Tab-separated table of C-alpha atoms and ligand atoms in Angstrom:
chain	number	residue	atom	x	y	z
A	214	MET	CA	33.247	90.464	63.088
A	215	ASN	CA	33.079	93.128	66.000
A	216	ILE	CA	36.182	95.256	65.672
A	217	THR	CA	36.977	97.741	68.697
A	218	PRO	CA	40.135	99.777	68.687
A	219	LEU	CA	42.495	98.963	71.971
A	220	GLY	CA	44.582	101.943	71.460
A	221	ALA	CA	44.902	104.902	69.401
A	222	ALA	CA	48.229	103.625	67.634
A	223	VAL	CA	47.931	99.807	67.723
A	224	GLY	CA	45.560	96.971	68.088
A	225	VAL	CA	42.002	95.502	68.235
A	226	GLU	CA	39.711	93.509	69.988
A	227	ILE	CA	37.815	91.104	68.042
A	228	THR	CA	34.346	89.232	69.027
A	229	GLY	CA	32.093	87.386	66.543
A	230	ILE	CA	34.173	84.886	65.073
A	231	GLN	CA	35.545	81.243	65.895
A	232	LEU	CA	39.035	80.839	64.727
A	233	ALA	CA	38.864	76.999	64.661
A	234	GLU	CA	36.284	77.493	61.683
A	235	LEU	CA	37.398	80.578	60.036
A	236	GLU	CA	38.758	80.446	56.373
A	237	GLY	CA	38.034	81.899	53.276
A	238	ALA	CA	37.392	85.811	53.207
A	239	ALA	CA	36.669	86.141	56.516
A	240	LEU	CA	40.182	84.651	57.211
A	241	ASP	CA	41.438	87.208	54.729
A	242	ALA	CA	39.828	89.948	56.534
A	243	LEU	CA	41.186	89.267	59.730
A	244	LYS	CA	44.935	88.885	58.177
A	245	MET	CA	44.166	92.417	57.101
A	246	GLN	CA	43.003	93.726	60.759
A	247	VAL	CA	46.476	92.220	62.051
A	248	TYR	CA	48.682	93.628	59.114
A	249	GLU	CA	46.888	97.043	59.384
A	250	ASN	CA	46.560	97.483	63.427
A	251	GLY	CA	49.680	95.230	64.580
A	252	VAL	CA	47.818	93.026	66.941
A	253	ALA	CA	44.031	91.547	67.023
A	254	VAL	CA	42.881	89.945	70.263
A	255	ILE	CA	39.800	87.819	69.890
A	256	ARG	CA	37.854	86.778	72.931
A	257	ASP	CA	35.807	83.887	73.754
A	258	GLN	CA	37.565	81.072	71.453
A	259	GLU	CA	37.630	77.217	71.907
A	260	LEU	CA	40.562	76.483	70.317
A	261	SER	CA	42.222	73.004	71.083
A	262	PRO	CA	46.398	72.612	70.482
A	263	ASP	CA	45.358	70.760	67.430
A	264	GLN	CA	42.934	73.567	66.272
A	265	HIS	CA	45.579	75.935	67.201
A	266	ILE	CA	48.226	74.266	64.807
A	267	ALA	CA	45.518	73.854	61.776
A	268	PHE	CA	44.508	77.236	62.177
A	269	ALA	CA	48.055	78.538	62.395
A	270	LYS	CA	48.843	76.689	59.297
A	271	ARG	CA	45.986	78.862	57.325
A	272	TRP	CA	48.506	81.758	57.642
A	273	GLY	CA	51.470	79.857	55.889
A	274	GLY	CA	54.411	78.153	57.867
A	275	ILE	CA	55.306	77.517	61.465
A	276	ASP	CA	58.626	78.533	62.783
A	277	VAL	CA	59.716	76.035	65.328
A	278	ASN	CA	61.555	77.890	67.966
A	279	PRO	CA	64.370	75.587	69.061
A	280	PHE	CA	64.566	77.390	72.394
A	281	PHE	CA	61.332	76.727	74.020
A	282	PRO	CA	60.047	74.027	75.774
A	283	THR	CA	57.156	72.203	73.844
A	284	ASN	CA	55.926	70.232	77.057
A	285	SER	CA	52.423	70.624	75.469
A	286	GLY	CA	53.439	67.749	73.571
A	287	TRP	CA	52.931	69.632	70.126
A	288	PRO	CA	56.331	70.549	68.789
A	289	GLU	CA	54.931	73.303	66.792
A	290	ILE	CA	53.524	74.959	70.069
A	291	ALA	CA	56.141	76.704	72.501
A	292	GLU	CA	54.897	76.802	75.772
A	293	VAL	CA	55.568	80.383	77.361
A	294	ARG	CA	55.446	79.316	80.986
A	295	LYS	CA	56.069	81.250	84.527
A	296	ALA	CA	55.720	78.914	87.815
A	297	GLU	CA	54.515	80.180	91.120
A	298	ASP	CA	57.909	80.251	92.539
A	299	GLN	CA	59.809	81.977	89.461
A	300	LYS	CA	60.787	85.504	89.613
A	301	ASP	CA	61.780	86.081	85.778
A	302	ASN	CA	59.420	85.972	83.152
A	303	ILE	CA	59.643	85.188	79.510
A	304	GLY	CA	59.418	88.254	77.209
A	305	GLY	CA	59.575	90.705	80.001
A	306	GLY	CA	61.209	93.421	77.800
A	307	TRP	CA	60.329	95.497	74.815
A	308	HIS	CA	61.143	92.887	71.913
A	309	THR	CA	59.687	91.474	68.588
A	310	ASP	CA	60.039	87.640	68.299
A	311	HIS	CA	62.897	86.058	66.006
A	312	SER	CA	64.309	89.464	64.429
A	313	PHE	CA	67.627	87.424	64.937
A	314	ASP	CA	66.492	85.090	62.168
A	315	GLN	CA	67.390	85.749	58.634
A	316	VAL	CA	63.728	85.972	57.470
A	317	PRO	CA	62.123	87.015	60.793
A	318	ALA	CA	58.808	85.381	61.998
A	319	MET	CA	55.618	87.164	60.456
A	320	GLY	CA	53.957	86.907	63.806
A	321	SER	CA	52.581	84.729	66.643
A	322	ILE	CA	49.449	83.455	67.771
A	323	LEU	CA	49.120	83.318	71.371
A	324	VAL	CA	46.528	81.216	73.200
A	325	ALA	CA	45.595	81.873	77.041
A	326	ARG	CA	46.006	78.424	78.747
A	327	GLU	CA	46.228	79.224	82.272
A	328	LEU	CA	46.131	82.579	83.772
A	329	PRO	CA	47.064	84.518	87.153
A	330	PRO	CA	43.964	86.087	88.879
A	331	VAL	CA	44.867	89.302	88.238
A	332	GLY	CA	47.646	90.753	86.113
A	333	GLY	CA	49.669	89.078	83.245
A	334	ASP	CA	48.485	91.675	80.668
A	335	THR	CA	50.559	91.981	77.231
A	336	LEU	CA	51.733	95.078	75.996
A	337	PHE	CA	52.126	96.252	72.352
A	338	SER	CA	53.629	98.992	70.580
A	339	SER	CA	53.371	100.317	67.300
A	340	MET	CA	56.459	100.532	65.083
A	341	GLY	CA	54.735	102.518	62.209
A	342	ALA	CA	53.916	105.004	64.789
A	343	ALA	CA	57.544	105.115	66.609
A	344	TYR	CA	58.842	105.662	62.799
A	345	ASP	CA	56.146	108.423	62.216
A	346	ALA	CA	57.368	110.256	65.232
A	347	LEU	CA	60.855	110.906	64.171
A	348	SER	CA	62.080	113.806	62.822
A	349	VAL	CA	62.840	114.227	59.086
A	350	GLY	CA	66.746	114.451	59.841
A	351	LEU	CA	66.847	111.236	62.045
A	352	LYS	CA	64.581	109.481	59.289
A	353	GLN	CA	67.110	110.346	56.461
A	354	THR	CA	70.147	108.950	58.609
A	355	LEU	CA	68.094	105.461	59.434
A	356	ALA	CA	67.253	105.123	55.843
A	357	GLY	CA	71.006	104.029	55.085
A	358	LEU	CA	71.654	101.946	57.873
A	359	ASN	CA	71.614	98.359	58.825
A	360	ALA	CA	71.459	96.620	62.187
A	361	VAL	CA	72.887	93.327	63.464
A	362	HIS	CA	70.307	91.115	65.731
A	363	SER	CA	71.453	88.190	67.627
A	364	ALA	CA	69.872	86.168	70.637
A	365	ASP	CA	72.875	84.196	71.902
A	366	HIS	CA	73.154	86.765	74.861
A	367	ILE	CA	69.409	85.573	75.858
A	368	TYR	CA	69.489	81.925	75.314
A	369	GLN	CA	72.951	80.759	76.063
A	370	PRO	CA	73.817	78.980	79.407
A	371	GLY	CA	74.122	82.029	81.873
A	372	GLY	CA	72.132	84.479	79.519
A	373	TYR	CA	69.384	86.746	79.858
A	374	TYR	CA	67.030	83.627	80.393
A	375	SER	CA	68.888	81.469	82.554
A	376	LYS	CA	66.397	81.887	85.339
A	377	THR	CA	63.205	81.727	83.389
A	378	ASP	CA	61.355	78.273	82.450
A	379	LEU	CA	63.588	78.257	79.338
A	380	ALA	CA	66.897	76.943	81.690
A	381	ASP	CA	66.262	73.388	81.047
A	382	GLU	CA	66.509	73.902	77.187
A	383	MET	CA	69.442	75.530	77.382
A	384	THR	CA	71.974	72.933	75.897
A	385	GLY	CA	75.451	74.214	76.903
A	386	GLN	CA	76.426	74.408	73.132
A	387	GLU	CA	77.737	77.897	71.727
A	388	LEU	CA	75.267	79.336	70.125
A	389	SER	CA	75.757	81.455	66.739
A	390	THR	CA	72.365	83.570	65.995
A	391	ARG	CA	73.025	86.533	63.906
A	392	ALA	CA	71.081	88.609	60.943
A	393	VAL	CA	71.775	91.906	59.636
A	394	HIS	CA	68.404	94.067	58.802
A	395	PRO	CA	67.446	97.581	57.473
A	396	VAL	CA	66.772	99.687	60.608
A	397	VAL	CA	63.649	100.857	58.868
A	398	ILE	CA	61.758	98.313	56.777
A	399	ARG	CA	58.627	98.537	54.707
A	400	HIS	CA	55.799	96.219	55.635
A	401	PRO	CA	55.519	93.624	53.081
A	402	VAL	CA	51.649	93.895	52.728
A	403	THR	CA	50.706	97.432	53.697
A	404	GLY	CA	53.562	99.077	52.467
A	405	ARG	CA	54.129	101.370	55.813
A	406	LYS	CA	57.420	102.190	57.002
A	407	LEU	CA	58.374	100.532	60.044
A	408	LEU	CA	61.201	100.994	62.706
A	409	TYR	CA	63.042	97.704	62.790
A	410	ILE	CA	65.425	97.541	65.954
A	411	ASN	CA	64.298	96.299	69.584
A	412	GLY	CA	66.050	96.426	72.747
A	413	ALA	CA	66.016	92.496	73.691
A	414	PHE	CA	67.848	91.650	70.318
A	415	THR	CA	69.729	94.500	68.321
A	416	THR	CA	73.204	94.656	69.191
A	417	HIS	CA	74.684	97.269	67.138
A	418	PHE	CA	74.124	99.049	63.957
A	419	GLU	CA	76.535	97.399	61.024
A	420	GLY	CA	79.581	99.269	60.666
A	421	TRP	CA	79.423	100.852	64.262
A	422	THR	CA	80.682	99.518	67.543
A	423	ARG	CA	78.575	98.990	70.478
A	424	GLU	CA	79.593	102.215	72.348
A	425	GLU	CA	78.698	104.434	69.226
A	426	THR	CA	75.457	102.571	68.889
A	427	LEU	CA	74.093	102.545	72.347
A	428	PRO	CA	73.014	106.304	72.596
A	429	LEU	CA	70.856	106.345	69.161
A	430	LEU	CA	69.790	102.896	69.962
A	431	ARG	CA	68.509	103.903	73.376
A	432	TYR	CA	66.894	106.825	71.751
A	433	LEU	CA	64.910	104.676	69.247
A	434	ILE	CA	63.896	102.363	72.038
A	435	GLU	CA	62.654	105.144	74.087
A	436	VAL	CA	60.596	106.451	71.165
A	437	GLY	CA	59.296	103.162	70.564
A	438	SER	CA	58.078	102.467	73.680
A	439	ARG	CA	56.241	105.618	74.534
A	440	GLU	CA	52.733	104.986	75.813
A	441	GLN	CA	50.916	106.882	73.299
A	442	PHE	CA	51.891	104.142	70.725
A	443	GLN	CA	51.002	101.148	73.182
A	444	CYS	CA	47.955	99.003	73.658
A	445	CYS	CA	47.181	96.613	76.859
A	446	VAL	CA	45.971	92.938	76.310
A	447	GLN	CA	44.105	92.021	79.255
A	448	TRP	CA	44.000	88.528	78.850
A	449	GLU	CA	40.613	86.548	79.758
A	450	PRO	CA	39.827	82.591	79.629
A	451	GLY	CA	39.359	81.891	76.092
A	452	SER	CA	41.238	85.085	74.586
A	453	VAL	CA	43.534	84.460	71.742
A	454	ALA	CA	46.249	87.185	70.271
A	455	ILE	CA	47.459	87.324	66.813
A	456	TRP	CA	50.576	90.048	66.453
A	457	ASP	CA	52.443	91.150	63.477
A	458	ASN	CA	56.203	90.925	64.537
A	459	ARG	CA	57.429	93.736	62.071
A	460	ALA	CA	54.931	96.050	62.847
A	461	THR	CA	55.192	95.679	66.615
A	462	TRP	CA	57.090	95.110	69.834
A	463	HIS	CA	55.454	93.371	72.838
A	464	LEU	CA	56.385	92.796	76.386
A	465	ALA	CA	54.760	90.522	78.849
A	466	MET	CA	53.995	92.137	82.210
A	467	ASN	CA	55.629	90.212	85.327
A	468	ASP	CA	53.309	91.389	87.994
A	469	TYR	CA	51.489	88.283	89.367
A	470	HIS	CA	54.487	86.768	91.540
A	471	GLY	CA	53.182	83.399	93.266
A	472	HIS	CA	50.765	82.415	90.502
A	473	ARG	CA	51.055	80.234	87.436
A	474	ARG	CA	50.894	81.461	83.977
A	475	VAL	CA	51.028	79.177	81.001
A	476	MET	CA	50.307	80.645	77.144
A	477	HIS	CA	50.569	78.652	74.094
A	478	ARG	CA	52.652	80.353	71.217
A	479	ILE	CA	52.830	79.266	67.545
A	480	THR	CA	55.390	81.275	65.634
A	481	LEU	CA	54.291	82.101	61.805
A	482	THR	CA	56.929	81.866	59.040
A	483	GLY	CA	57.475	85.525	57.439
A	484	GLU	CA	59.237	86.717	54.189
A	485	PRO	CA	62.432	88.559	53.408
A	486	ILE	CA	62.062	92.003	54.718
A	487	ALA	CA	63.568	94.983	53.122
A	488	ALA	CA	63.890	98.952	53.352
B	573	SIN	C1	56.120	86.446	74.177
B	573	SIN	O1	56.944	87.360	74.294
B	573	SIN	O2	56.201	85.953	73.138
B	573	SIN	C2	55.177	85.927	75.312
B	573	SIN	C3	54.368	86.980	75.668
B	573	SIN	C4	53.425	86.824	76.658
B	573	SIN	O3	53.653	85.682	77.347
B	573	SIN	O4	52.406	87.548	76.859
């Protein structure tokens, strides 16, 4: 396994392995790379949808996202798609997947299927580095704080995603997604302290109004999206990215209008998170 850093705070690029065959100690080593670095992009893969699912199951369970089309024909695979004529993309703001679930997803395995000729990169940001950058005083304040997460405003008809490819999946039913998590969590494997809020799904701090929440939430979002905590995954045919949702945020760049982009995502089941 050849490993090269992608950014100072987050991300590694890996060559010299084939995910379709990876198991045992080599798979354990890859998992540690993801837990410690937040995201790993693995180049030159040949991974059919069946192999993608089989590989994901070697990490544990799969969380099927009910809001995404499964047009690939495999229910475990969410298709993250943007058509040539679509303006809005999926995942175009900083977020971490499924923070609105009681047990948020551990991570995701994203396989590039159709790429635009240029652009369409994905940015990642380190929530460990963002936490470390806060003052001692703010860390003390956050230590006692929980935040409420919801996806209703995103996936509801008329919601944020109603102009994306997910519009067809919107059922018209009232959504009710809600979870409360500590604002600072410990990574279940590495023990690192992580900032666990995000601009897409965190609505307010528990016991605070939205109005009271916004100034502090906006500040934390600004810290989390600082350039020095980021890395950029530039997709190539055969690239696969595996990220840890507890330790990172990500943002899909929307800079390839007029071109189609199709990615296959499998979301990996997590474990309960705690302060
Ligand atoms: C996502 O937000 O999960 C999608 C990321 C991407 O399409 O690059």
